[in-house]
Coordinates of C-alpha atoms and ligand atoms in Angstrom, one line a residue:
M1 CA 0.0 0.0 0.0
A2 CA 1.5 3.3 -1.1
A3 CA 1.9 6.0 1.5
K4 CA -1.2 8.2 1.9
V5 CA -1.1 10.9 -0.7
R6 CA -1.7 14.4 0.7
T7 CA -4.6 16.2 -0.6
R8 CA -5.8 19.8 -0.5
Y9 CA -9.0 21.6 -1.2
V10 CA -9.0 24.2 -3.9
C11 CA -11.7 26.8 -4.4
R12 CA -13.1 26.7 -7.9
N13 CA -14.0 30.3 -7.7
C14 CA -10.9 32.1 -6.4
G15 CA -8.3 29.3 -6.4
A16 CA -7.5 29.6 -2.7
E17 CA -6.1 26.4 -1.0
H18 CA -7.5 25.0 2.2
A19 CA -6.3 22.1 4.3
Q20 CA -9.8 20.7 4.8
W21 CA -13.2 20.8 3.3
M22 CA -15.5 23.6 4.3
G23 CA -18.9 24.6 3.1
Q24 CA -17.8 28.1 2.4
C25 CA -14.5 29.3 1.0
G26 CA -12.7 31.3 3.7
T27 CA -11.2 33.6 1.1
C28 CA -13.9 34.6 -1.4
K29 CA -16.8 33.5 0.8
E30 CA -18.5 31.5 -2.0
W31 CA -20.4 28.5 -1.0
N32 CA -19.8 24.9 -2.1
T33 CA -16.8 25.7 -4.3
L34 CA -14.1 23.6 -2.6
V35 CA -12.8 20.6 -4.6
E36 CA -10.4 18.0 -3.3
E37 CA -7.2 17.6 -5.3
V38 CA -4.0 15.6 -5.0
R39 CA -1.1 17.7 -3.9
D40 CA 2.6 16.9 -4.2
R41 CA 2.2 14.5 -7.0
V42 CA 5.8 15.1 -8.1
K43 CA 7.2 14.4 -4.7
E44 CA 5.0 11.3 -4.5
R45 CA 6.9 9.8 -7.5
G46 CA 10.4 10.6 -6.2
G47 CA 11.1 14.1 -7.2
V48 CA 11.5 16.0 -10.4
P49 CA 12.6 13.7 -13.2
A50 CA 16.2 14.1 -14.3
A51 CA 17.0 15.6 -17.7
G52 CA 16.8 13.0 -20.5
Q53 CA 13.8 11.3 -18.9
G54 CA 10.4 11.9 -20.2
S55 CA 9.8 13.2 -23.7
R56 CA 12.0 15.4 -25.8
P57 CA 11.2 18.3 -28.2
V58 CA 11.0 17.0 -31.8
P59 CA 11.2 19.1 -35.0
I60 CA 7.7 19.2 -36.3
A61 CA 9.0 18.2 -39.8
D62 CA 10.1 14.9 -38.4
I63 CA 6.8 13.9 -36.9
R64 CA 4.9 11.3 -38.9
A65 CA 1.3 12.5 -39.1
G66 CA -0.4 9.4 -40.6
E67 CA -3.5 8.4 -38.7
G68 CA -3.0 5.4 -36.4
P69 CA -5.1 2.4 -36.9
R70 CA -8.6 2.7 -35.5
T71 CA -10.7 0.0 -34.1
P72 CA -14.3 0.0 -35.5
L73 CA -16.9 -0.7 -32.9
G74 CA -19.3 -2.3 -35.3
D75 CA -22.0 0.2 -34.8
R76 CA -22.2 2.3 -37.9
E77 CA -23.5 5.4 -36.3
L78 CA -21.2 5.3 -33.3
D79 CA -18.2 4.7 -35.5
R80 CA -19.1 7.6 -37.8
V81 CA -19.7 10.0 -34.9
L82 CA -16.3 9.0 -33.5
G83 CA -14.6 9.8 -36.8
G84 CA -14.2 6.1 -38.0
G85 CA -13.8 4.0 -34.9
V86 CA -11.8 4.4 -31.7
V87 CA -8.2 5.5 -31.7
P88 CA -5.9 3.4 -29.5
G89 CA -5.4 4.9 -26.1
S90 CA -8.2 7.4 -26.4
L91 CA -10.6 8.3 -23.6
I92 CA -14.2 8.8 -24.8
L93 CA -16.9 10.3 -22.6
I94 CA -20.6 9.5 -23.3
G95 CA -22.7 11.9 -21.4
G96 CA -26.5 12.2 -21.1
D97 CA -29.5 12.2 -18.8
P98 CA -30.1 9.2 -16.7
G99 CA -32.2 6.6 -18.5
I100 CA -31.6 8.0 -22.0
G101 CA -29.9 4.8 -23.1
K102 CA -26.1 5.2 -22.6
S103 CA -25.6 1.7 -21.0
T104 CA -27.9 0.2 -23.6
L105 CA -25.9 1.7 -26.5
M106 CA -22.5 0.6 -25.2
L107 CA -23.6 -2.9 -24.1
Q108 CA -25.4 -3.7 -27.4
T109 CA -22.4 -2.4 -29.4
V110 CA -19.9 -4.7 -27.7
L111 CA -22.3 -7.7 -27.7
R112 CA -22.9 -7.3 -31.5
T113 CA -19.2 -7.1 -32.3
P114 CA -17.8 -10.5 -31.6
G115 CA -14.2 -9.7 -32.7
L116 CA -13.9 -7.1 -30.0
S117 CA -12.9 -8.2 -26.5
T118 CA -14.3 -5.9 -24.0
L119 CA -14.2 -5.3 -20.2
Y120 CA -17.5 -3.8 -19.1
I121 CA -17.0 -2.3 -15.7
S122 CA -20.4 -1.7 -14.1
G123 CA -20.5 0.3 -10.9
E124 CA -24.2 0.9 -11.1
E125 CA -25.7 -2.4 -11.9
S126 CA -24.8 -5.9 -10.7
A127 CA -23.3 -8.4 -13.1
Q128 CA -26.7 -10.2 -13.1
Q129 CA -28.5 -7.0 -14.1
V130 CA -26.0 -6.5 -16.9
K131 CA -26.6 -10.1 -18.0
M132 CA -30.4 -9.5 -18.0
R133 CA -30.1 -6.5 -20.1
A134 CA -27.8 -8.3 -22.5
E135 CA -30.4 -11.0 -22.8
R136 CA -33.0 -8.4 -23.6
L137 CA -30.7 -7.0 -26.3
G138 CA -30.4 -10.4 -27.8
G139 CA -27.3 -9.7 -30.0
G140 CA -24.5 -12.1 -29.7
M141 CA -26.0 -13.9 -26.8
G142 CA -26.6 -17.3 -28.4
P143 CA -24.7 -20.4 -27.2
G144 CA -21.0 -19.8 -27.5
Q145 CA -21.4 -16.1 -28.2
G146 CA -20.8 -13.1 -26.1
G147 CA -17.6 -14.8 -24.9
N148 CA -15.6 -11.7 -25.7
C149 CA -17.4 -9.5 -23.2
F150 CA -16.3 -9.6 -19.6
V151 CA -18.3 -7.9 -16.8
L152 CA -16.6 -6.5 -13.7
N153 CA -18.3 -5.1 -10.7
E154 CA -15.7 -2.8 -9.2
T155 CA -15.4 0.9 -8.5
N156 CA -11.9 1.2 -7.1
T157 CA -9.7 2.5 -9.9
Q158 CA -6.5 0.9 -8.7
L159 CA -8.2 -2.6 -8.6
I160 CA -9.8 -1.8 -12.0
F161 CA -6.4 -1.1 -13.5
R162 CA -5.1 -4.4 -12.2
H163 CA -7.9 -6.3 -13.9
I164 CA -7.5 -4.5 -17.2
E165 CA -3.8 -5.3 -17.2
E166 CA -4.5 -9.0 -16.6
L167 CA -7.3 -9.3 -19.2
Q168 CA -5.8 -7.0 -21.9
P169 CA -9.1 -6.2 -23.6
D170 CA -9.5 -4.3 -26.8
L171 CA -11.8 -1.9 -25.1
V172 CA -12.8 -0.9 -21.6
I173 CA -16.2 0.6 -20.8
V174 CA -16.8 2.3 -17.4
D175 CA -20.4 2.6 -16.4
S176 CA -20.4 5.2 -14.9
V177 CA -17.7 7.6 -14.0
Q178 CA -19.8 8.8 -11.1
T179 CA -19.4 5.5 -9.3
L180 CA -15.6 5.3 -9.4
H181 CA -13.4 6.2 -6.5
T182 CA -9.7 6.4 -6.2
A183 CA -7.9 5.7 -2.9
V184 CA -5.8 8.8 -3.1
L185 CA -8.7 11.1 -2.3
E186 CA -11.1 11.0 0.6
G187 CA -14.2 12.4 -1.1
S188 CA -17.1 10.1 -1.8
P189 CA -17.7 8.7 -5.3
G190 CA -19.4 11.2 -7.5
S191 CA -17.8 14.3 -5.9
V192 CA -16.1 16.7 -8.3
G193 CA -12.7 15.8 -6.9
Q194 CA -13.2 12.1 -7.2
V195 CA -14.7 12.3 -10.7
R196 CA -11.8 14.5 -11.9
E197 CA -9.1 12.5 -10.3
C198 CA -10.5 9.1 -11.5
T199 CA -10.8 10.5 -15.0
S200 CA -7.2 11.7 -15.1
E201 CA -6.0 8.3 -13.8
L202 CA -8.0 6.6 -16.6
M203 CA -6.5 9.1 -19.1
R204 CA -3.0 8.3 -18.0
F205 CA -3.8 4.6 -18.0
A206 CA -5.3 4.6 -21.5
K207 CA -2.4 6.6 -22.9
A208 CA 0.2 4.3 -21.2
T209 CA -1.4 1.0 -22.3
G210 CA -3.0 2.0 -25.6
I211 CA -6.3 0.5 -24.5
P212 CA -9.2 2.8 -25.3
V213 CA -11.6 3.6 -22.6
V214 CA -15.3 4.7 -22.9
L215 CA -16.6 6.5 -19.9
I216 CA -20.3 6.8 -19.3
G217 CA -21.3 9.9 -17.3
H218 CA -24.7 11.2 -16.2
I219 CA -25.5 14.8 -16.6
T220 CA -27.1 16.1 -13.5
K221 CA -30.1 18.5 -13.8
D222 CA -28.0 21.6 -13.4
G223 CA -25.3 20.1 -15.7
A224 CA -22.4 21.2 -13.6
I225 CA -22.1 19.3 -10.4
A226 CA -19.9 16.3 -10.7
G227 CA -21.2 15.8 -14.2
P228 CA -19.4 15.4 -17.4
K229 CA -19.1 19.1 -17.7
V230 CA -16.1 19.1 -15.4
L231 CA -14.5 16.4 -17.6
E232 CA -14.9 17.8 -21.0
H233 CA -11.5 19.4 -21.3
M234 CA -9.8 16.3 -19.9
V235 CA -11.0 13.6 -22.4
D236 CA -10.3 13.1 -26.1
C237 CA -14.0 12.9 -27.2
V238 CA -17.2 13.9 -25.7
L239 CA -20.4 12.4 -27.2
Q240 CA -23.7 13.6 -25.9
F241 CA -26.6 11.2 -26.0
E242 CA -29.8 13.2 -26.0
G243 CA -33.4 12.9 -26.8
D244 CA -36.8 13.3 -25.2
R245 CA -37.5 10.5 -22.8
D246 CA -41.1 10.4 -23.9
H247 CA -40.1 9.9 -27.5
A248 CA -38.2 7.0 -29.0
Y249 CA -35.6 9.0 -30.9
R250 CA -32.1 9.5 -29.6
L251 CA -29.3 11.7 -31.0
L252 CA -25.6 11.0 -30.6
R253 CA -23.8 14.3 -31.0
P254 CA -20.0 14.8 -30.7
L255 CA -19.4 17.9 -28.6
K256 CA -15.6 17.5 -28.8
N257 CA -13.5 15.2 -30.9
R258 CA -9.7 15.3 -31.0
F259 CA -9.8 12.7 -33.8
G260 CA -12.6 13.7 -36.0
S261 CA -15.3 16.2 -36.9
T262 CA -17.9 17.4 -34.5
N263 CA -20.3 17.9 -37.3
E264 CA -21.5 14.3 -37.3
L265 CA -24.7 13.1 -35.9
G266 CA -26.0 9.6 -35.1
I267 CA -29.7 9.0 -34.9
Y268 CA -31.2 6.0 -33.1
E269 CA -34.6 4.8 -32.1
M270 CA -35.2 3.0 -28.8
Q271 CA -37.0 -0.2 -29.4
G272 CA -37.9 -3.2 -27.3
S273 CA -34.7 -4.9 -28.2
G274 CA -32.3 -2.0 -27.9
L275 CA -31.3 1.0 -30.0
A276 CA -31.9 0.7 -33.7
I277 CA -30.1 2.9 -36.3
V278 CA -32.6 5.2 -38.1
E279 CA -31.7 4.7 -41.7
D280 CA -33.6 7.6 -43.2
P281 CA -34.4 10.1 -40.4
S282 CA -36.4 12.6 -42.5
Q283 CA -38.7 9.9 -43.8
V284 CA -39.4 8.6 -40.3
L285 CA -39.8 12.1 -38.9
L286 CA -42.3 13.2 -41.5
G287 CA -44.4 10.0 -41.2
D288 CA -47.1 9.8 -43.8
R289 CA -47.5 12.9 -45.7
G290 CA -51.2 13.0 -46.2
P291 CA -53.2 16.3 -45.8
R292 CA -52.7 18.1 -42.5
P293 CA -54.8 20.6 -40.7
S294 CA -53.7 24.2 -40.7
G295 CA -50.5 25.1 -38.7
V296 CA -48.2 22.4 -40.0
C297 CA -45.1 23.2 -42.0
V298 CA -42.0 21.2 -42.9
A299 CA -38.6 22.8 -42.2
A300 CA -35.4 21.7 -44.0
T301 CA -33.0 21.9 -41.2
L302 CA -29.5 20.6 -40.7
E303 CA -28.2 18.5 -37.8
G304 CA -24.5 18.6 -37.9
M305 CA -23.7 17.9 -41.5
R306 CA -26.9 16.0 -42.1
P307 CA -30.0 17.5 -43.6
L308 CA -33.1 16.7 -41.6
L309 CA -36.7 17.5 -42.5
V310 CA -38.8 18.1 -39.4
E311 CA -42.5 18.9 -39.0
V312 CA -43.3 22.2 -37.3
Q313 CA -46.7 22.4 -35.6
A314 CA -48.3 25.6 -34.4
L315 CA -51.5 26.4 -32.8
V316 CA -52.8 29.9 -32.5
S317 CA -56.0 30.7 -30.7
S318 CA -57.5 33.7 -28.9
A319 CA -56.2 34.1 -25.4
V320 CA -58.7 33.1 -22.8
Y321 CA -56.9 34.8 -20.0
G322 CA -55.6 38.4 -20.0
T323 CA -52.0 37.5 -20.7
P324 CA -51.6 35.4 -23.9
Q325 CA -49.6 32.2 -23.4
R326 CA -46.6 31.3 -25.5
S327 CA -45.1 27.9 -25.3
A328 CA -42.5 26.1 -27.5
T329 CA -41.3 22.5 -27.4
G330 CA -38.1 21.8 -29.3
F331 CA -37.6 25.4 -30.2
D332 CA -36.3 28.4 -28.3
L333 CA -39.2 30.3 -26.7
R334 CA -37.3 33.6 -26.8
R335 CA -36.8 33.1 -30.5
L336 CA -40.5 32.4 -31.0
N337 CA -41.4 35.6 -29.2
M338 CA -39.0 37.5 -31.4
L339 CA -40.6 36.0 -34.6
L340 CA -44.0 36.9 -33.3
A341 CA -42.9 40.5 -32.7
V342 CA -41.5 40.6 -36.2
L343 CA -44.9 39.4 -37.6
E344 CA -46.7 42.0 -35.5
K345 CA -44.5 45.0 -36.2
R346 CA -43.2 44.3 -39.8
C347 CA -46.0 42.4 -41.4
G348 CA -49.0 43.8 -39.5
F349 CA -50.4 40.6 -38.0
R350 CA -52.3 41.0 -34.7
L351 CA -50.9 38.2 -32.6
G352 CA -50.6 40.2 -29.4
Q353 CA -53.9 38.8 -28.0
K354 CA -53.3 35.3 -29.2
D355 CA -52.1 32.1 -27.4
V356 CA -49.3 30.6 -29.5
F357 CA -48.1 27.0 -29.0
L358 CA -45.3 25.6 -31.1
N359 CA -44.1 22.0 -31.2
L360 CA -41.5 20.0 -33.2
A361 CA -42.8 16.6 -34.0
G362 CA -40.8 13.6 -32.8
G363 CA -39.3 15.2 -29.7
F364 CA -36.5 16.9 -31.7
R365 CA -34.8 20.1 -30.7
V366 CA -33.6 22.4 -33.4
E367 CA -31.3 25.2 -32.6
E368 CA -30.4 26.5 -36.0
P369 CA -32.1 29.6 -37.3
A370 CA -33.0 28.1 -40.7
I371 CA -36.1 26.7 -39.1
D372 CA -37.5 30.3 -38.7
L373 CA -39.3 30.5 -42.0
A374 CA -41.2 27.2 -41.3
V375 CA -42.1 28.5 -37.8
V376 CA -43.5 31.7 -39.2
C377 CA -45.5 30.0 -41.9
A378 CA -46.9 27.4 -39.4
V379 CA -48.0 30.2 -37.0
L380 CA -49.6 32.3 -39.7
G381 CA -51.2 29.2 -41.3
S382 CA -52.8 28.3 -38.0
N383 CA -53.8 31.9 -37.4
A384 CA -55.6 32.2 -40.7
D385 CA -56.7 28.5 -40.5
I386 CA -55.4 27.8 -44.0
P387 CA -53.4 24.5 -44.4
V388 CA -50.1 24.7 -46.1
P389 CA -49.8 22.0 -48.8
M390 CA -47.7 19.1 -47.6
D391 CA -45.5 19.1 -50.7
R392 CA -43.9 22.4 -49.6
C393 CA -40.9 22.9 -47.4
F394 CA -39.0 25.8 -46.0
A395 CA -35.4 26.9 -45.1
G396 CA -34.5 30.4 -44.0
E397 CA -33.6 32.6 -41.1
V398 CA -36.0 35.5 -40.4
G399 CA -34.3 38.8 -39.4
L400 CA -35.7 41.6 -37.2
T401 CA -36.8 43.6 -40.2
G402 CA -38.8 40.7 -41.7
E403 CA -36.1 39.9 -44.2
V404 CA -35.3 36.2 -45.0
R405 CA -31.6 35.6 -44.5
P406 CA -29.3 33.1 -46.1
V407 CA -28.6 29.8 -44.4
T408 CA -25.7 27.3 -44.7
R409 CA -25.6 24.4 -47.1
I410 CA -28.7 25.2 -49.0
E411 CA -27.9 22.8 -51.8
Q412 CA -27.9 19.9 -49.3
R413 CA -31.3 21.0 -47.9
I414 CA -32.7 21.3 -51.4
S415 CA -31.5 17.9 -52.5
E416 CA -32.8 16.2 -49.3
A417 CA -36.3 17.8 -50.0
A418 CA -36.1 16.7 -53.6
K419 CA -35.2 13.2 -52.5
L420 CA -38.2 13.0 -50.3
G421 CA -40.5 14.1 -53.1
F422 CA -41.3 17.7 -52.1
A423 CA -42.6 19.8 -55.0
K424 CA -41.5 23.2 -53.8
I425 CA -38.9 24.6 -51.4
Y426 CA -38.8 28.2 -50.2
V427 CA -35.2 29.5 -49.7
P428 CA -33.6 32.8 -49.0
K429 CA -33.1 35.1 -52.0
G430 CA -29.5 35.7 -53.1
T431 CA -28.2 32.2 -52.2
K432 CA -26.0 30.8 -54.9
G433 CA -26.5 27.5 -56.7
L434 CA -30.2 27.5 -56.5
Q435 CA -30.8 25.1 -59.3
G436 CA -33.6 22.7 -58.4
T437 CA -32.5 19.1 -58.8
G438 CA -34.7 16.1 -59.1
G439 CA -37.8 18.0 -60.1
I440 CA -38.2 20.3 -57.1
E441 CA -39.1 23.9 -57.7
V442 CA -36.9 26.3 -55.7
V443 CA -38.6 29.6 -54.8
P444 CA -36.3 32.4 -53.6
I445 CA -37.8 34.6 -50.9
G446 CA -36.5 38.1 -49.9
R447 CA -39.1 39.0 -47.2
V448 CA -41.5 37.1 -45.1
D449 CA -44.5 38.8 -46.8
E450 CA -43.5 37.3 -50.2
V451 CA -43.8 33.7 -49.0
L452 CA -47.2 34.5 -47.4
I453 CA -48.6 35.9 -50.6
D454 CA -47.4 32.8 -52.4
L455 CA -48.9 30.5 -49.8
F456 CA -52.1 32.2 -48.6
G457 CA -52.7 34.7 -51.4
Ligands
TYD1 P1 -30.2 2.8 -20.1 O1 -29.3 2.3 -21.1 O2 -30.3 2.1 -18.8 O3 -30.0 4.4 -19.7 P2 -28.7 5.1 -19.1 O4 -27.6 4.1 -19.0 O5 -28.4 6.2 -20.0 O6 -29.2 5.6 -17.7 O7 -31.7 2.9 -20.7 C1 -32.8 2.8 -19.9 C2 -34.1 3.0 -20.7 O8 -34.1 2.4 -21.9 C3 -35.1 2.3 -19.8 O9 -36.1 3.3 -19.5 C4 -35.6 1.2 -20.6 C5 -35.3 1.5 -22.0 N1 -34.9 0.3 -22.8 C6 -35.7 0.0 -23.9 O10 -36.7 0.7 -24.2 N2 -35.4 -1.1 -24.7 C7 -34.3 -1.8 -24.4 O11 -34.0 -2.8 -25.1 C8 -33.5 -1.5 -23.2 C9 -32.3 -2.3 -22.9 C10 -33.8 -0.4 -22.5
MG2 MG1 -26.9 3.2 -17.2

């Protein structure tokens, strides 16, 4: 047993050091900001390394850039989001709300990839629970299969490292980082100090052995406390697994990737037997495209690099109470209020005394402004009670003067709409390369009023 490592408590607000934990920082008087850290790490290892030890500066011209070999995980979406499989020695963090499907994703991936030997370290569920889940997932669990996946119930990092060294797996999964604890700190598992120190131990271990590690981390409600947020800068990749728990769709979004683009996006659907890759998301999202009541419009949005057509639904009705209600699901409420103000002030629609409800079908959340035009048309369609034909779709940002502003990658949006059989797409005026392909009519729009005349006369 190594000598007890001395620790200190550092204030995250002002950086002051304290010998013991206190609720309030004695220096800056902020509450709950002290985090336990290891001190004297250098002394612990026997002093400053002599010259010649460690790494040396190398001329950049002599460094061989070529990408190292990557290990594909067998799950097409996951591999693509990672930039083509896992890089040896990398540390990947998968963050998301509890119950969103992080354990399911990792377990089904390793079970369905027989060539990959994995150590699944479960601190949250017992080995039996993991087995039961594996049986539900079905993949690779037939007789003689699943032999490459080992399950370990352990939360002490030092013991975990010993098991990994013994087993030498191709991949290690830690479920979850909040359950780990290292002997060098006193804090309880899940505290900021423990989570950070365990992650940095895993990082050093992964780099030293070349064994890639996937860390699962829960995001707490406020996102900050002991959650993956404190780890983002420490790991190589951060994948966020998100979605509405009441809906089946799940998005896997890279927030950070040292080995690939962060513009990728994986889309899954939670089914009875695990997560299924959604082959053609727009098709699924739009469902059947029969006639709709008023207030429904299709927006050609972009998720990462992928065009995605989503249905925007609006309901406008006279306010029953004095103050009109505004509510938005999957869309920024402030942005909705801004668009309503534009319609009121620039286009002369009286929406001030109306309740406005907005919803994106399928539980999706869209942040990019190109959805504005569809939102505006859905709101006005509901207000006038005139349905918009379902073979139209929209892409354009709406500015404060009511002008329709250009959006990125318009060609991709147009071709996705054409692929799905839309007859007409409204796009911002002045965008280049507006040739309609595949029989779709491309209608350039300069101001919101123009699209309204075209739609509602
Ligand atoms: P889980 O992977 O345990 O979430 P996390 O690890 O992110 O906390 O997923 C839990 C949810 O997924 C749970 O509500 C049940 C559901 N689920 C299915 O619908 N189908 C399945 O095949 C599995 C394994 C889980
Ligand atoms: Mg889990």
